[in-house]
Amino acid sequence: MNEADIDADATDRMLLQRMSAGDRAALAVLYRSYHGRLCRFLSRLTRRPDVIEEVINDCFWIAWQKAGTFHGDSRVSTWIIGIAYRCGLKALRQHGDEPVEEDMQEDRFPAHCPDEDRELRDWLAKGLSRLSADQRVVVELVYGLGHTLDDVAVIMQCPVGTVKARLFHARVKLRNTLPALAGEPPIRKESMS
Amino acid sequence: MTLPTDIGKDCARAWEAMPWSLQNSASHEQDEWLTQHLSQCEACRGEFEQQSRLRLAISLPSDIPVDADAGLRRLLARIDAPDTHAAHSRARTSWVTRALVAAVLVQAIGIGVLGARLWSENQADYRTLSQAAAPLPAGAIHVVPDDTMKLADWNSLLHTLHLQVVNGPNDVGAYTVVASGSSAMPRDTLQKLRTTHGIRLAEPVASAP
Ligand SMILES: [Zn+2]
């Protein structure tokens, strides 16, 4: 956990504490601060905006009720994402499992989306479409949200070994599915490459 | 679990280390080692480039339109709405328990008068069981919380205003509250109660019990 994460977690804890005393303004702040992250995380489970909103609200409904029972065994973000994951699975059972790949090539990208992003999104969609829901979730948690193996195990309520296996298989599939970079330079390369 | 066959021990280690270096959670030594390996292994370099691209792609904001403000409004409405969830019925149970406890309390404490409709005569049934009714402390207030008010909010309100319930609810949901401890009721308490969200009515109890 770096310093920014520690600061963010301290803020989240303070907000939870205020929520446990019935403070709706604190709830609103926490809701907005997690909305983007949760939308993207849940988009790995379903493409339906109405279901995503429902799950986010179920998640914060529970966070609101249970704010006082959070004892800080994990980061607040791990706790909240874990609730969202369980709410997401429940919603999928209710609404039927809608695989991510169905309308991937359709015209759903906002018009303002830069071409470069669009190309990247298409590339990613192609890869994720071959993964199971659990594998997509692990990939999002590790590469998107930056969680450690231990965090992911807490969120998915499974042993670390299971997380490792899911990540491994996801990576092998992605490696076999995703086209090579076709001569183009990797976009905004990380410092280590 | 087997790694793709074309990679050796170092490559397996590099493969494992990549995600954590990418999310900056690897130690400095691990980073150094990986950089060193990548500089001499083309296969891992290719893999790492793909991993970097994966991280970049997955970090793009969601392309599904979900309105945060609208969602938050609906959540707050749900929190404030009655009868939406099990949590609410739990709260109700507690209120019922409270009512039963209050019924017992009535045996020991006289009931103030709050107008015929608000403070129903039904409660006289309990009073017949009491011995000599004790007088209410000066400044007692009858309070009717809204049906949707949560028990936690009610408790926190009582705590904030230093009040305790000595009676109620009667059959219209009115409670009798007095200053907690030996302190006298501050004059602005009534006004504060009246302006509290979730309090439908607050009236001073007429002095004669
Ligand atoms: Zn290698």
CSV table of C-alpha atoms and ligand atoms in Angstrom, one decimal:
chain,number,residue,atom,x,y,z
A,1,MET,CA,0.0,0.0,0.0
A,2,ASN,CA,1.5,3.3,-1.0
A,3,GLU,CA,1.0,6.6,0.7
A,4,ALA,CA,-1.9,7.7,-1.5
A,5,ASP,CA,-3.7,4.4,-0.8
A,6,ILE,CA,-3.2,4.9,3.0
A,7,ASP,CA,-4.6,8.5,2.8
A,8,ALA,CA,-7.5,7.3,0.7
A,9,ASP,CA,-8.3,4.5,3.1
A,10,ALA,CA,-8.1,6.9,6.1
A,11,THR,CA,-10.7,9.1,4.3
A,12,ASP,CA,-12.9,6.1,3.6
A,13,ARG,CA,-12.8,5.0,7.2
A,14,MET,CA,-13.8,8.5,8.4
A,15,LEU,CA,-16.7,8.5,5.9
A,16,LEU,CA,-17.8,5.0,7.1
A,17,GLN,CA,-17.7,6.2,10.7
A,18,ARG,CA,-19.9,9.1,9.9
A,19,MET,CA,-22.3,6.9,7.9
A,20,SER,CA,-22.7,4.7,10.9
A,21,ALA,CA,-24.1,7.7,12.7
A,22,GLY,CA,-26.6,8.3,9.9
A,23,ASP,CA,-24.7,10.9,8.0
A,24,ARG,CA,-26.1,10.9,4.4
A,25,ALA,CA,-23.6,13.5,3.2
A,26,ALA,CA,-20.8,11.1,4.0
A,27,LEU,CA,-22.7,8.4,2.1
A,28,ALA,CA,-22.9,10.6,-0.9
A,29,VAL,CA,-19.2,11.4,-0.9
A,30,LEU,CA,-18.3,7.7,-0.6
A,31,TYR,CA,-20.8,6.8,-3.3
A,32,ARG,CA,-19.4,9.3,-5.8
A,33,SER,CA,-15.8,8.3,-5.0
A,34,TYR,CA,-16.5,4.6,-5.8
A,35,HIS,CA,-19.0,5.0,-8.6
A,36,GLY,CA,-16.5,5.0,-11.5
A,37,ARG,CA,-14.5,2.1,-10.1
A,38,LEU,CA,-17.6,0.0,-9.4
A,39,CYS,CA,-19.1,0.7,-12.8
A,40,ARG,CA,-16.0,-0.6,-14.5
A,41,PHE,CA,-15.6,-3.5,-12.2
A,42,LEU,CA,-19.2,-4.5,-12.7
A,43,SER,CA,-19.0,-4.0,-16.4
A,44,ARG,CA,-16.9,-7.2,-16.4
A,45,LEU,CA,-19.9,-9.0,-15.2
A,46,THR,CA,-22.8,-7.4,-17.1
A,47,ARG,CA,-23.2,-4.8,-19.9
A,48,ARG,CA,-26.6,-3.7,-18.7
A,49,PRO,CA,-26.5,-0.2,-17.1
A,50,ASP,CA,-29.7,-0.8,-15.2
A,51,VAL,CA,-28.2,-3.9,-13.6
A,52,ILE,CA,-25.0,-2.1,-12.8
A,53,GLU,CA,-26.8,0.7,-11.1
A,54,GLU,CA,-28.9,-1.7,-9.1
A,55,VAL,CA,-25.8,-3.6,-7.9
A,56,ILE,CA,-24.0,-0.4,-6.9
A,57,ASN,CA,-27.1,0.7,-5.0
A,58,ASP,CA,-27.5,-2.7,-3.3
A,59,CYS,CA,-23.8,-2.5,-2.4
A,60,PHE,CA,-24.1,1.0,-0.8
A,61,TRP,CA,-27.4,0.0,0.8
A,62,ILE,CA,-25.5,-2.8,2.6
A,63,ALA,CA,-22.5,-0.5,3.3
A,64,TRP,CA,-24.9,2.1,4.8
A,65,GLN,CA,-26.5,-0.6,7.1
A,66,LYS,CA,-23.2,-2.2,8.1
A,67,ALA,CA,-20.9,0.9,8.3
A,68,GLY,CA,-20.8,0.5,12.0
A,69,THR,CA,-19.7,-3.1,11.9
A,70,PHE,CA,-16.6,-2.4,9.7
A,71,HIS,CA,-13.6,-3.1,12.0
A,72,GLY,CA,-10.8,-2.5,9.5
A,73,ASP,CA,-9.5,-6.0,9.0
A,74,SER,CA,-9.0,-4.9,5.4
A,75,ARG,CA,-8.9,-1.7,3.4
A,76,VAL,CA,-12.3,-0.1,3.0
A,77,SER,CA,-12.0,-0.5,-0.8
A,78,THR,CA,-11.5,-4.2,-0.4
A,79,TRP,CA,-14.6,-4.4,1.8
A,80,ILE,CA,-16.8,-2.4,-0.6
A,81,ILE,CA,-15.6,-4.2,-3.7
A,82,GLY,CA,-16.3,-7.5,-2.0
A,83,ILE,CA,-19.8,-6.4,-1.2
A,84,ALA,CA,-20.3,-5.3,-4.8
A,85,TYR,CA,-18.9,-8.6,-6.1
A,86,ARG,CA,-21.4,-10.6,-4.1
A,87,CYS,CA,-24.3,-8.2,-5.0
A,88,GLY,CA,-23.1,-8.6,-8.7
A,89,LEU,CA,-23.2,-12.4,-8.6
A,90,LYS,CA,-26.7,-12.2,-7.0
A,91,ALA,CA,-27.9,-9.9,-9.7
A,92,LEU,CA,-26.5,-12.1,-12.4
A,93,ARG,CA,-28.5,-15.0,-10.9
A,94,GLN,CA,-31.6,-12.9,-10.9
A,95,HIS,CA,-31.2,-11.4,-14.4
A,96,GLY,CA,-29.5,-14.3,-16.1
A,97,ASP,CA,-25.9,-14.4,-17.0
A,98,GLU,CA,-25.3,-12.0,-19.8
A,99,PRO,CA,-21.9,-12.6,-21.2
A,100,VAL,CA,-19.7,-9.6,-21.9
A,101,GLU,CA,-18.9,-10.6,-25.4
A,102,GLU,CA,-22.4,-10.5,-27.0
A,103,ASP,CA,-22.6,-7.0,-28.3
A,104,MET,CA,-19.0,-6.2,-28.1
A,105,GLN,CA,-18.6,-5.1,-31.7
A,106,GLU,CA,-21.8,-3.1,-31.7
A,107,ASP,CA,-21.9,0.6,-31.8
A,108,ARG,CA,-21.9,1.3,-28.1
A,109,PHE,CA,-18.8,3.5,-27.8
A,110,PRO,CA,-19.5,7.1,-27.1
A,111,ALA,CA,-18.9,9.3,-30.0
A,112,HIS,CA,-16.3,11.3,-28.2
A,113,CYS,CA,-14.2,8.3,-27.5
A,114,PRO,CA,-10.8,8.8,-29.1
A,115,ASP,CA,-9.8,6.4,-31.8
A,116,GLU,CA,-6.9,5.2,-29.9
A,117,ASP,CA,-9.1,4.3,-26.9
A,118,ARG,CA,-11.5,2.6,-29.2
A,119,GLU,CA,-8.9,0.4,-30.7
A,120,LEU,CA,-7.7,-0.4,-27.2
A,121,ARG,CA,-11.2,-1.2,-26.0
A,122,ASP,CA,-11.8,-3.5,-29.0
A,123,TRP,CA,-8.5,-5.3,-28.3
A,124,LEU,CA,-9.4,-5.8,-24.7
A,125,ALA,CA,-13.0,-6.9,-25.4
A,126,LYS,CA,-11.7,-9.5,-27.7
A,127,GLY,CA,-9.4,-10.9,-25.0
A,128,LEU,CA,-11.9,-10.7,-22.2
A,129,SER,CA,-14.6,-12.4,-24.3
A,130,ARG,CA,-12.7,-15.7,-24.0
A,131,LEU,CA,-12.5,-15.6,-20.2
A,132,SER,CA,-15.0,-16.9,-17.6
A,133,ALA,CA,-16.7,-14.3,-15.4
A,134,ASP,CA,-14.4,-15.2,-12.5
A,135,GLN,CA,-11.3,-14.8,-14.7
A,136,ARG,CA,-12.5,-11.4,-15.9
A,137,VAL,CA,-13.1,-10.3,-12.3
A,138,VAL,CA,-9.6,-11.4,-11.3
A,139,VAL,CA,-8.1,-9.5,-14.2
A,140,GLU,CA,-10.0,-6.4,-13.4
A,141,LEU,CA,-9.1,-6.6,-9.7
A,142,VAL,CA,-5.4,-7.0,-10.4
A,143,TYR,CA,-4.8,-4.9,-13.5
A,144,GLY,CA,-7.6,-2.4,-13.2
A,145,LEU,CA,-8.1,-1.8,-9.5
A,146,GLY,CA,-4.6,-2.8,-8.5
A,147,HIS,CA,-5.5,-5.3,-5.7
A,148,THR,CA,-3.0,-7.8,-4.4
A,149,LEU,CA,-3.6,-11.6,-4.4
A,150,ASP,CA,-4.6,-11.4,-0.8
A,151,ASP,CA,-7.1,-8.6,-1.4
A,152,VAL,CA,-8.6,-10.6,-4.3
A,153,ALA,CA,-8.9,-13.7,-2.1
A,154,VAL,CA,-10.8,-11.6,0.5
A,155,ILE,CA,-13.1,-10.0,-2.2
A,156,MET,CA,-13.9,-13.3,-3.9
A,157,GLN,CA,-13.9,-15.2,-0.6
A,158,CYS,CA,-11.7,-18.0,-1.9
A,159,PRO,CA,-8.2,-19.3,-1.1
A,160,VAL,CA,-5.2,-17.3,-2.5
A,161,GLY,CA,-4.3,-20.5,-4.5
A,162,THR,CA,-7.6,-20.3,-6.4
A,163,VAL,CA,-7.0,-16.6,-7.2
A,164,LYS,CA,-3.5,-17.5,-8.5
A,165,ALA,CA,-4.9,-20.2,-10.7
A,166,ARG,CA,-7.6,-17.9,-12.1
A,167,LEU,CA,-5.1,-15.3,-12.9
A,168,PHE,CA,-2.7,-17.7,-14.5
A,169,HIS,CA,-5.4,-19.3,-16.7
A,170,ALA,CA,-6.7,-15.8,-17.6
A,171,ARG,CA,-3.3,-14.7,-18.7
A,172,VAL,CA,-2.6,-17.8,-20.7
A,173,LYS,CA,-5.9,-17.4,-22.5
A,174,LEU,CA,-5.3,-13.7,-23.1
A,175,ARG,CA,-1.9,-14.4,-24.5
A,176,ASN,CA,-3.3,-16.9,-26.9
A,177,THR,CA,-6.3,-14.7,-27.9
A,178,LEU,CA,-5.0,-11.2,-28.1
A,179,PRO,CA,-3.3,-10.3,-31.3
A,180,ALA,CA,0.3,-9.5,-31.1
A,181,LEU,CA,1.0,-5.8,-31.2
A,182,ALA,CA,1.4,-6.0,-34.9
A,183,GLY,CA,4.5,-3.8,-35.1
A,184,GLU,CA,2.9,-0.8,-33.5
A,185,PRO,CA,4.8,0.6,-30.5
A,186,PRO,CA,3.1,-0.2,-27.2
A,187,ILE,CA,1.1,2.8,-26.2
A,188,ARG,CA,2.5,4.8,-23.4
A,189,LYS,CA,4.9,2.1,-22.5
A,190,GLU,CA,5.6,1.5,-18.8
A,191,SER,CA,9.1,2.5,-17.6
A,192,MET,CA,10.3,-1.0,-17.4
A,193,SER,CA,9.7,-2.2,-21.0
B,1,MET,CA,-0.5,-25.9,-13.5
B,2,THR,CA,2.1,-25.8,-16.2
B,3,LEU,CA,3.7,-22.9,-17.8
B,4,PRO,CA,3.9,-22.6,-21.6
B,5,THR,CA,6.6,-25.0,-22.5
B,6,ASP,CA,9.0,-22.6,-24.2
B,7,ILE,CA,10.0,-20.8,-21.1
B,8,GLY,CA,12.5,-21.6,-18.5
B,9,LYS,CA,12.8,-21.1,-14.8
B,10,ASP,CA,13.7,-17.4,-15.0
B,11,CYS,CA,11.0,-16.8,-17.5
B,12,ALA,CA,8.4,-18.4,-15.1
B,13,ARG,CA,9.6,-16.1,-12.4
B,14,ALA,CA,9.4,-13.1,-14.7
B,15,TRP,CA,5.9,-14.1,-15.8
B,16,GLU,CA,4.7,-14.2,-12.1
B,17,ALA,CA,6.3,-10.9,-11.3
B,18,MET,CA,4.8,-8.9,-14.2
B,19,PRO,CA,1.4,-7.9,-12.8
B,20,TRP,CA,2.9,-6.7,-9.5
B,21,SER,CA,5.6,-4.7,-11.1
B,22,LEU,CA,2.9,-3.1,-13.3
B,23,GLN,CA,0.8,-2.2,-10.4
B,24,ASN,CA,3.8,-0.9,-8.4
B,25,SER,CA,3.4,-3.3,-5.6
B,26,ALA,CA,6.6,-5.3,-6.2
B,27,SER,CA,9.6,-4.6,-4.1
B,28,HIS,CA,12.5,-2.6,-5.6
B,29,GLU,CA,14.6,-5.8,-5.8
B,30,GLN,CA,11.9,-7.6,-7.7
B,31,ASP,CA,11.5,-4.7,-10.1
B,32,GLU,CA,15.3,-4.6,-10.7
B,33,TRP,CA,15.4,-8.3,-11.3
B,34,LEU,CA,12.5,-8.2,-13.8
B,35,THR,CA,14.1,-5.2,-15.7
B,36,GLN,CA,17.3,-7.2,-15.9
B,37,HIS,CA,15.6,-10.3,-17.2
B,38,LEU,CA,13.5,-8.3,-19.7
B,39,SER,CA,16.6,-6.7,-21.1
B,40,GLN,CA,17.9,-10.1,-22.2
B,41,CYS,CA,14.8,-12.1,-22.9
B,42,GLU,CA,12.8,-11.2,-26.0
B,43,ALA,CA,9.9,-13.5,-25.2
B,44,CYS,CA,9.3,-12.0,-21.8
B,45,ARG,CA,9.7,-8.5,-23.3
B,46,GLY,CA,6.8,-9.3,-25.7
B,47,GLU,CA,4.7,-10.7,-22.9
B,48,PHE,CA,5.4,-7.6,-20.7
B,49,GLU,CA,4.4,-5.3,-23.5
B,50,GLN,CA,1.2,-7.1,-23.9
B,51,GLN,CA,0.7,-7.0,-20.1
B,52,SER,CA,1.3,-3.2,-20.1
B,53,ARG,CA,-1.2,-2.8,-22.8
B,54,LEU,CA,-3.7,-4.9,-20.9
B,55,ARG,CA,-3.3,-2.8,-17.9
B,56,LEU,CA,-3.7,0.4,-19.9
B,57,ALA,CA,-6.8,-0.9,-21.7
B,58,ILE,CA,-8.4,-2.2,-18.5
B,59,SER,CA,-7.8,1.2,-16.8
B,60,LEU,CA,-10.0,3.1,-19.3
B,61,PRO,CA,-13.2,4.3,-17.7
B,62,SER,CA,-16.2,2.2,-18.3
B,63,ASP,CA,-18.0,2.9,-21.6
B,64,ILE,CA,-21.4,2.0,-20.2
B,65,PRO,CA,-23.4,5.1,-19.3
B,66,VAL,CA,-24.4,4.9,-15.6
B,67,ASP,CA,-25.5,8.3,-14.1
B,68,ALA,CA,-24.0,8.6,-10.6
B,69,ASP,CA,-26.2,11.5,-9.5
B,70,ALA,CA,-29.4,9.7,-10.6
B,71,GLY,CA,-28.2,6.5,-8.9
B,72,LEU,CA,-27.4,8.3,-5.7
B,73,ARG,CA,-30.8,10.0,-5.6
B,74,ARG,CA,-32.5,6.6,-6.0
B,75,LEU,CA,-30.4,5.2,-3.2
B,76,LEU,CA,-31.2,8.0,-0.8
B,77,ALA,CA,-34.9,7.7,-1.7
B,78,ARG,CA,-34.6,4.0,-0.9
B,79,ILE,CA,-33.0,4.6,2.4
B,80,ASP,CA,-35.7,7.1,3.4
B,81,ALA,CA,-38.6,5.1,2.1
B,82,PRO,CA,-40.7,2.8,4.3
B,83,ASP,CA,-41.2,-0.9,3.8
B,84,THR,CA,-38.5,-1.4,1.2
B,85,HIS,CA,-36.2,-3.9,2.9
B,86,ALA,CA,-35.8,-6.4,5.6
B,87,ALA,CA,-33.6,-4.0,7.5
B,88,HIS,CA,-36.7,-1.9,8.0
B,89,SER,CA,-38.8,-4.7,9.4
B,90,ARG,CA,-36.0,-5.4,11.8
B,91,ALA,CA,-36.3,-1.8,13.0
B,92,ARG,CA,-40.0,-2.2,13.3
B,93,THR,CA,-39.6,-5.2,15.5
B,94,SER,CA,-37.5,-3.1,17.8
B,95,TRP,CA,-40.2,-0.5,17.9
B,96,VAL,CA,-42.7,-3.2,18.9
B,97,THR,CA,-40.3,-4.3,21.6
B,98,ARG,CA,-40.0,-0.8,22.8
B,99,ALA,CA,-43.8,-0.5,22.9
B,100,LEU,CA,-44.1,-3.5,25.1
B,101,VAL,CA,-41.4,-2.2,27.4
B,102,ALA,CA,-43.2,1.1,27.5
B,103,ALA,CA,-46.5,-0.6,28.4
B,104,VAL,CA,-44.8,-1.9,31.5
B,105,LEU,CA,-43.4,1.5,32.2
B,106,VAL,CA,-46.9,3.0,32.2
B,107,GLN,CA,-47.6,1.1,35.3
B,108,ALA,CA,-45.2,3.2,37.3
B,109,ILE,CA,-45.5,6.6,35.6
B,110,GLY,CA,-48.5,8.8,35.1
B,111,ILE,CA,-49.4,9.8,31.6
B,112,GLY,CA,-49.4,13.4,30.6
B,113,VAL,CA,-52.3,14.9,28.6
B,114,LEU,CA,-51.8,15.6,25.0
B,115,GLY,CA,-55.3,16.2,23.8
B,116,ALA,CA,-57.8,13.5,23.4
B,117,ARG,CA,-56.8,12.3,20.0
B,118,LEU,CA,-53.1,12.1,20.4
B,119,TRP,CA,-52.9,10.5,23.8
B,120,SER,CA,-55.6,7.9,23.6
B,121,GLU,CA,-57.6,6.8,26.7
B,122,ASN,CA,-56.8,3.2,25.7
B,123,GLN,CA,-53.7,3.5,27.8
B,124,ALA,CA,-55.9,3.9,30.9
B,125,ASP,CA,-56.1,0.1,30.8
B,126,TYR,CA,-52.5,0.0,31.9
B,127,ARG,CA,-52.9,2.7,34.4
B,128,THR,CA,-55.4,0.7,36.4
B,129,LEU,CA,-52.6,-1.7,37.2
B,130,SER,CA,-50.4,1.0,38.6
B,131,GLN,CA,-50.2,2.0,42.2
B,132,ALA,CA,-49.9,5.7,42.9
B,133,ALA,CA,-48.8,7.4,39.6
B,134,ALA,CA,-45.6,9.3,39.9
B,135,PRO,CA,-45.7,12.9,38.5
B,136,LEU,CA,-43.8,13.6,35.3
B,137,PRO,CA,-40.8,15.9,35.6
B,138,ALA,CA,-41.4,19.4,34.6
B,139,GLY,CA,-40.8,20.1,30.9
B,140,ALA,CA,-41.7,16.6,29.6
B,141,ILE,CA,-42.5,16.6,25.9
B,142,HIS,CA,-44.7,14.3,23.8
B,143,VAL,CA,-43.0,13.4,20.6
B,144,VAL,CA,-44.4,11.7,17.5
B,145,PRO,CA,-41.7,10.4,15.2
B,146,ASP,CA,-42.5,9.7,11.7
B,147,ASP,CA,-43.2,6.0,10.8
B,148,THR,CA,-40.1,6.0,8.5
B,149,MET,CA,-37.7,7.2,11.2
B,150,LYS,CA,-35.0,4.7,11.9
B,151,LEU,CA,-34.5,3.5,15.4
B,152,ALA,CA,-30.8,4.4,15.1
B,153,ASP,CA,-31.8,8.0,14.1
B,154,TRP,CA,-34.3,8.2,16.9
B,155,ASN,CA,-31.7,7.0,19.5
B,156,SER,CA,-29.1,9.4,18.2
B,157,LEU,CA,-31.6,12.3,18.4
B,158,LEU,CA,-32.4,11.4,22.0
B,159,HIS,CA,-28.7,11.2,22.7
B,160,THR,CA,-27.9,14.5,21.1
B,161,LEU,CA,-30.7,16.4,22.9
B,162,HIS,CA,-30.0,14.6,26.2
B,163,LEU,CA,-33.4,13.1,26.4
B,164,GLN,CA,-34.8,9.8,27.6
B,165,VAL,CA,-38.1,8.1,26.9
B,166,VAL,CA,-40.2,7.6,30.0
B,167,ASN,CA,-43.3,6.6,28.2
B,168,GLY,CA,-44.8,5.5,24.9
B,169,PRO,CA,-45.5,4.9,22.3
B,170,ASN,CA,-49.2,5.1,22.7
B,171,ASP,CA,-51.5,3.9,19.9
B,172,VAL,CA,-50.8,7.0,17.8
B,173,GLY,CA,-47.1,6.6,18.2
B,174,ALA,CA,-46.4,9.3,20.7
B,175,TYR,CA,-43.6,9.1,23.2
B,176,THR,CA,-43.1,11.0,26.4
B,177,VAL,CA,-39.5,12.3,26.8
B,178,VAL,CA,-37.8,14.1,29.6
B,179,ALA,CA,-34.3,15.5,30.1
B,180,SER,CA,-31.9,12.6,30.9
B,181,GLY,CA,-30.1,12.6,34.2
B,182,SER,CA,-31.0,15.3,36.7
B,183,SER,CA,-30.5,18.2,34.3
B,184,ALA,CA,-33.4,20.4,33.5
B,185,MET,CA,-34.8,20.5,29.9
B,186,PRO,CA,-33.2,23.3,28.0
B,187,ARG,CA,-35.7,25.7,26.6
B,188,ASP,CA,-34.8,25.2,22.9
B,189,THR,CA,-35.2,21.4,23.0
B,190,LEU,CA,-38.8,21.7,21.9
B,191,GLN,CA,-37.8,23.9,19.0
B,192,LYS,CA,-35.0,21.5,18.0
B,193,LEU,CA,-37.3,18.6,18.1
B,194,ARG,CA,-39.8,20.4,15.9
B,195,THR,CA,-37.3,21.2,13.3
B,196,THR,CA,-35.8,17.7,13.2
B,197,HIS,CA,-36.3,15.7,10.0
B,198,GLY,CA,-38.5,12.7,10.9
B,199,ILE,CA,-40.3,14.3,13.9
B,200,ARG,CA,-43.9,14.8,13.0
B,201,LEU,CA,-45.0,16.5,16.2
B,202,ALA,CA,-43.5,17.7,19.5
B,203,GLU,CA,-45.8,19.2,22.2
B,204,PRO,CA,-45.1,20.1,25.8
B,205,VAL,CA,-47.0,18.0,28.3
B,206,ALA,CA,-49.6,19.8,30.3
B,207,SER,CA,-48.4,20.1,33.8
B,208,ALA,CA,-51.1,18.1,35.6
B,209,PRO,CA,-50.6,14.4,35.2
C,1,ZN,ZN,12.1,-14.7,-20.1
